[in-house]
mmCIF file of C-alpha atoms in Angstrom:
data_model
loop_
_atom_site.group_PDB
_atom_site.id
_atom_site.type_symbol
_atom_site.label_atom_id
_atom_site.label_comp_id
_atom_site.label_asym_id
_atom_site.label_seq_id
_atom_site.Cartn_x
_atom_site.Cartn_y
_atom_site.Cartn_z
ATOM 1 C CA MET A 1 -18.208 4.076 -9.554
ATOM 2 C CA TRP A 2 -18.576 6.082 -12.840
ATOM 3 C CA TRP A 3 -18.919 8.551 -10.549
ATOM 4 C CA LEU A 4 -16.051 8.243 -7.916
ATOM 5 C CA GLU A 5 -13.689 7.956 -10.796
ATOM 6 C CA ASN A 6 -14.866 11.476 -12.814
ATOM 7 C CA ASN A 7 -15.562 13.563 -9.553
ATOM 8 C CA THR A 8 -12.755 15.615 -8.141
ATOM 9 C CA GLY A 9 -11.428 14.473 -5.206
ATOM 10 C CA PHE A 10 -10.856 16.409 -1.641
ATOM 11 C CA LEU A 11 -7.426 17.256 -0.975
ATOM 12 C CA GLY A 12 -7.094 20.090 -3.442
ATOM 13 C CA THR A 13 -4.499 18.597 -6.193
ATOM 14 C CA ARG A 14 -6.260 16.945 -10.036
ATOM 15 C CA ALA A 15 -6.918 13.739 -8.653
ATOM 16 C CA SER A 16 -10.189 11.798 -8.496
ATOM 17 C CA PHE A 17 -12.072 11.234 -5.430
ATOM 18 C CA VAL A 18 -10.556 7.497 -5.796
ATOM 19 C CA SER A 19 -7.501 7.908 -5.993
ATOM 20 C CA ASP A 20 -7.572 10.561 -2.561
ATOM 21 C CA VAL A 21 -9.282 8.305 -0.715
ATOM 22 C CA THR A 22 -7.451 5.441 -1.274
ATOM 23 C CA LEU A 23 -4.288 7.624 -0.433
ATOM 24 C CA VAL A 24 -5.533 8.978 3.072
ATOM 25 C CA LEU A 25 -5.774 5.225 3.284
ATOM 26 C CA MET A 26 -2.756 4.123 2.670
ATOM 27 C CA LEU A 27 -0.919 6.745 5.380
ATOM 28 C CA LEU A 28 -3.921 5.640 7.533
ATOM 29 C CA SER A 29 -2.412 2.294 6.886
ATOM 30 C CA MET A 30 1.176 2.763 7.819
ATOM 31 C CA ALA A 31 0.031 4.765 10.613
ATOM 32 C CA VAL A 32 -2.016 1.557 11.723
ATOM 33 C CA PHE A 33 1.091 -0.875 11.201
ATOM 34 C CA THR A 34 3.648 1.652 13.174
ATOM 35 C CA TRP A 35 1.476 1.170 16.103
ATOM 36 C CA GLY A 36 1.772 -1.321 15.737
ATOM 37 C CA TRP A 37 5.284 -2.013 15.318
ATOM 38 C CA LEU A 38 5.424 0.228 18.576
ATOM 39 C CA LEU A 39 3.590 -2.978 20.507
ATOM 40 C CA ALA A 40 5.333 -5.444 19.618
ATOM 41 C CA ARG A 41 8.598 -3.422 21.202
ATOM 42 C CA ARG A 42 6.866 -3.067 24.718
ATOM 43 C CA GLY A 43 5.938 -6.353 24.671
ATOM 44 C CA ASP A 44 2.059 -5.862 24.433
ATOM 45 C CA LEU A 45 2.123 -9.109 21.709
ATOM 46 C CA ALA A 46 -1.167 -10.018 21.845
ATOM 47 C CA TRP A 47 -2.359 -6.697 20.646
ATOM 48 C CA HIS A 48 0.114 -6.094 17.430
ATOM 49 C CA GLY A 49 -0.925 -9.426 16.319
ATOM 50 C CA MET A 50 -4.753 -8.399 16.370
ATOM 51 C CA VAL A 51 -3.741 -4.910 15.390
ATOM 52 C CA GLN A 52 -1.332 -6.249 12.205
ATOM 53 C CA SER A 53 -4.006 -8.773 11.209
ATOM 54 C CA ALA A 54 -6.799 -6.192 10.983
ATOM 55 C CA SER A 55 -4.133 -3.584 8.997
ATOM 56 C CA VAL A 56 -2.869 -6.307 6.477
ATOM 57 C CA VAL A 57 -6.420 -7.036 5.925
ATOM 58 C CA ILE A 58 -7.433 -3.485 5.097
ATOM 59 C CA ASN A 59 -4.002 -2.971 3.129
ATOM 60 C CA THR A 60 -4.726 -5.990 0.895
ATOM 61 C CA ILE A 61 -8.532 -4.969 0.252
ATOM 62 C CA THR A 62 -7.440 -1.455 -0.320
ATOM 63 C CA ILE A 63 -4.713 -2.244 -3.034
ATOM 64 C CA CYS A 64 -6.743 -4.926 -4.695
ATOM 65 C CA PHE A 65 -9.838 -2.967 -5.314
ATOM 66 C CA SER A 66 -8.162 0.038 -6.032
ATOM 67 C CA MET A 67 -4.570 0.077 -7.196
ATOM 68 C CA LEU A 68 -4.515 -3.664 -9.337
ATOM 69 C CA LEU A 69 -7.979 -3.726 -10.809
ATOM 70 C CA PRO A 70 -7.699 0.014 -11.977
ATOM 71 C CA PHE A 71 -3.983 -0.436 -13.572
ATOM 72 C CA VAL A 72 -4.437 -2.160 -16.245
ATOM 73 C CA HIS A 73 -6.610 0.262 -18.000
ATOM 74 C CA ARG A 74 -5.031 3.625 -16.406
ATOM 75 C CA PHE A 75 -1.471 3.165 -16.571
ATOM 76 C CA THR A 76 -1.770 1.126 -19.678
ATOM 77 C CA GLU A 77 -3.207 3.195 -21.825
ATOM 78 C CA PRO A 78 -1.882 7.477 -20.475
ATOM 79 C CA ARG A 79 -3.129 9.091 -22.599
ATOM 80 C CA TYR A 80 -0.414 10.962 -23.599
ATOM 81 C CA PRO A 81 3.464 9.823 -23.732
ATOM 82 C CA LEU A 82 4.699 9.979 -20.239
ATOM 83 C CA PRO A 83 8.183 10.943 -18.788
ATOM 84 C CA ILE A 84 10.743 7.707 -18.287
ATOM 85 C CA TRP A 85 11.091 8.326 -14.771
ATOM 86 C CA PHE A 86 7.705 8.776 -14.630
ATOM 87 C CA TYR A 87 7.280 4.680 -15.374
ATOM 88 C CA ILE A 88 10.249 4.328 -12.800
ATOM 89 C CA VAL A 89 8.367 5.771 -9.794
ATOM 90 C CA LEU A 90 5.362 3.160 -10.792
ATOM 91 C CA ILE A 91 6.999 -0.031 -11.391
ATOM 92 C CA ALA A 92 8.709 0.492 -8.347
ATOM 93 C CA HIS A 93 6.111 0.829 -6.161
ATOM 94 C CA GLY A 94 3.635 -1.474 -7.681
ATOM 95 C CA VAL A 95 7.038 -4.411 -7.359
ATOM 96 C CA ALA A 96 7.458 -3.206 -3.398
ATOM 97 C CA GLY A 97 4.192 -3.321 -3.489
ATOM 98 C CA VAL A 98 3.666 -6.281 -4.553
ATOM 99 C CA VAL A 99 6.448 -7.693 -2.897
ATOM 100 C CA GLY A 100 5.450 -6.557 0.247
ATOM 101 C CA MET A 101 2.246 -7.621 -0.262
ATOM 102 C CA VAL A 102 2.112 -11.227 -0.418
ATOM 103 C CA PHE A 103 4.623 -10.965 2.180
ATOM 104 C CA GLY A 104 3.037 -9.123 4.586
ATOM 105 C CA VAL A 105 -0.009 -11.526 3.673
ATOM 106 C CA TRP A 106 1.739 -14.690 3.865
ATOM 107 C CA LEU A 107 3.663 -13.909 7.179
ATOM 108 C CA MET A 108 0.038 -12.781 8.920
ATOM 109 C CA LEU A 109 -1.659 -15.878 7.752
ATOM 110 C CA SER A 110 1.425 -17.422 8.769
ATOM 111 C CA ALA A 111 2.332 -15.737 12.114
ATOM 112 C CA ASN A 112 -1.825 -16.366 12.885
ATOM 113 C CA GLY A 113 -1.022 -20.878 12.561
ATOM 114 C CA ILE A 114 -3.617 -20.656 9.034
ATOM 115 C CA ILE A 115 -0.945 -22.015 7.093
ATOM 116 C CA PHE A 116 1.752 -22.482 9.204
ATOM 117 C CA PRO A 117 2.005 -23.746 12.859
ATOM 118 C CA PRO A 118 2.144 -20.715 15.186
ATOM 119 C CA PRO A 119 5.661 -19.595 14.593
ATOM 120 C CA ASP A 120 8.575 -19.051 16.839
ATOM 121 C CA TYR A 121 8.350 -14.748 17.796
ATOM 122 C CA GLU A 122 11.712 -14.368 18.412
ATOM 123 C CA ARG A 123 12.139 -16.156 13.997
ATOM 124 C CA TYR A 124 9.643 -14.219 12.350
ATOM 125 C CA ARG A 125 11.521 -11.122 14.245
ATOM 126 C CA PRO A 126 13.405 -9.980 11.159
ATOM 127 C CA LEU A 127 11.197 -11.329 8.489
ATOM 128 C CA MET A 128 8.785 -9.224 10.537
ATOM 129 C CA ARG A 129 11.074 -5.956 10.018
ATOM 130 C CA SER A 130 11.858 -6.762 6.474
ATOM 131 C CA ALA A 131 7.959 -6.521 5.528
ATOM 132 C CA TYR A 132 7.395 -3.030 7.324
ATOM 133 C CA GLY A 133 10.803 -2.526 6.141
ATOM 134 C CA ILE A 134 9.519 -3.034 2.099
ATOM 135 C CA TYR A 135 5.592 -2.082 2.754
ATOM 136 C CA LEU A 136 6.967 1.366 4.436
ATOM 137 C CA LEU A 137 8.723 2.203 0.426
ATOM 138 C CA ALA A 138 6.535 0.909 -1.199
ATOM 139 C CA THR A 139 4.320 3.180 0.068
ATOM 140 C CA LEU A 140 6.276 6.373 -0.037
ATOM 141 C CA LEU A 141 7.121 5.242 -3.106
ATOM 142 C CA GLY A 142 3.113 5.807 -4.092
ATOM 143 C CA VAL A 143 3.064 9.095 -1.994
ATOM 144 C CA ALA A 144 5.426 9.395 -5.247
ATOM 145 C CA VAL A 145 3.584 8.072 -7.798
ATOM 146 C CA TYR A 146 0.384 9.932 -6.254
ATOM 147 C CA VAL A 147 2.146 13.570 -6.387
ATOM 148 C CA ALA A 148 3.704 12.667 -9.671
ATOM 149 C CA SER A 149 0.012 12.360 -11.476
ATOM 150 C CA TYR A 150 -1.440 15.153 -9.818
ATOM 151 C CA MET A 151 0.995 17.721 -9.520
ATOM 152 C CA LEU A 152 3.331 17.180 -11.042
ATOM 153 C CA LEU A 153 2.753 15.800 -14.533
ATOM 154 C CA PRO A 154 0.828 18.552 -17.521
ATOM 155 C CA GLN A 155 -2.424 16.733 -16.538
ATOM 156 C CA PRO A 156 -3.173 13.613 -15.156
ATOM 157 C CA PRO A 157 -2.050 10.267 -16.584
ATOM 158 C CA HIS A 158 -5.365 8.675 -17.372
#
């Protein structure tokens, strides 16, 4: 893992390889979630369920291993004092991300009848739309954190 964290990324910024892979995975995940939403709009609920469930699992794994675990040593002890706006964006991203992830996992488990009986789709529609909106917000804030960390700040914070 040392090689991945300390090797330059492939997007042409000062980010590490892992940070670039994480950004690409999250943007792909956003595209797949949007595809799942379009499947639901077309009425193809079976494929919608499969696509969204797979996306939630992949997204949760990505978040846990490339965001939550490294956060402790990356941003809690930065190399130099960071501007307050950076912390505001970082905290907003973290809050939206955790809420979106927990909400999305709960919805996926509920919709598949794992923690509750399978739900009535009409009752779950507003919840799914809310989870999708929170996920989009968290992703956009994540892109802002990436841009700030590796393109705007004089040097990466970690």
